[in-house]
Short mmCIF file of C-alpha atoms in Angstrom, two decimals:
data_model
loop_
_atom_site.label_atom_id
_atom_site.label_comp_id
_atom_site.label_asym_id
_atom_site.label_seq_id
_atom_site.Cartn_x
_atom_site.Cartn_y
_atom_site.Cartn_z
CA UNK B 156 -22.32 11.97 26.44
CA UNK B 157 -20.56 8.89 26.77
CA UNK B 158 -18.46 7.70 23.03
CA UNK B 159 -20.01 4.00 22.09
CA UNK B 160 -18.28 1.09 23.33
CA UNK B 161 -15.90 -0.51 20.53
CA UNK B 162 -17.44 -4.14 20.75
CA UNK B 163 -14.02 -5.67 18.30
CA UNK B 164 -15.39 -6.02 14.63
CA UNK B 165 -15.12 -4.26 12.01
CA UNK B 166 -18.19 -2.39 11.38
CA UNK B 167 -18.31 -0.96 14.27
CA UNK B 168 -14.16 0.37 13.93
CA UNK B 169 -12.90 2.75 13.07
CA UNK B 170 -11.13 2.32 9.20
CA UNK B 171 -7.48 3.84 12.14
CA UNK B 172 -7.72 0.86 14.06
CA UNK B 173 -8.55 -1.84 10.90
CA UNK B 174 -5.69 -3.43 9.97
CA UNK B 175 -5.76 -1.42 6.44
CA UNK B 176 -2.79 -0.33 6.56
CA UNK B 177 0.75 -0.56 5.16
CA UNK B 178 4.56 0.43 4.72
CA UNK B 179 6.71 0.72 1.60
CA UNK B 180 9.74 1.53 0.85
CA UNK B 181 11.95 2.00 -2.45
CA UNK B 182 12.83 -1.93 -1.83
CA UNK B 183 10.18 -3.52 -0.40
CA UNK B 184 6.89 -3.81 0.93
CA UNK B 185 7.91 -3.86 5.41
CA UNK B 186 4.89 -4.50 6.86
CA UNK B 187 1.24 -5.17 5.79
CA UNK B 188 -2.33 -5.45 7.47
CA UNK B 189 -0.79 -2.78 9.90
CA UNK B 190 -3.47 -0.50 12.00
CA UNK B 191 -2.69 3.16 11.44
CA UNK B 192 -1.21 2.63 14.26
CA UNK B 193 1.33 -0.19 13.86
CA UNK B 194 1.88 1.66 10.65
CA UNK B 195 3.64 5.19 11.94
CA UNK B 196 4.88 3.37 14.80
CA UNK B 197 7.15 0.88 12.13
CA UNK B 198 7.46 3.75 9.63
CA UNK B 199 9.15 5.76 12.58
CA UNK B 200 11.41 2.89 13.22
CA UNK B 201 12.00 2.15 9.98
CA UNK B 202 13.74 5.79 9.32
CA UNK B 203 15.14 6.20 12.24
CA UNK B 204 17.64 2.80 10.91
CA UNK B 205 18.26 4.68 7.80
CA UNK B 206 15.83 2.96 5.19
CA UNK B 207 14.77 5.27 2.36
CA UNK B 208 11.57 6.25 0.19
CA UNK B 209 8.72 5.14 3.04
CA UNK B 210 5.20 5.75 2.66
CA UNK B 211 2.09 4.52 4.70
CA UNK B 212 -0.59 3.74 2.25
CA UNK B 213 -3.28 1.50 2.26
CA UNK B 214 -2.87 -2.63 2.53
CA UNK B 215 -5.06 -2.86 -0.83
CA UNK B 216 -2.51 -0.64 -2.60
CA UNK B 217 1.10 -2.15 -1.42
CA UNK B 218 -0.48 -5.37 -3.15
CA UNK B 219 -0.73 -4.37 -6.61
CA UNK B 220 3.05 -3.74 -6.13
CA UNK B 221 5.59 -6.02 -7.11
CA UNK B 222 8.09 -5.17 -4.59
#
């Protein structure tokens, strides 16, 4: 049995593949409207660069922050 093909519509993509994610730090919203994969990559890059207080959250939640 093969997996269904992705056609690129948001309804058919996993939430992890949709640009629903954001990375925040103590200081800023570091990135938003990211796929989960993009967000985890940014999180790792920022962590390696010494940025503190990082979290991966939904972009909707990040929009509520006053940073």
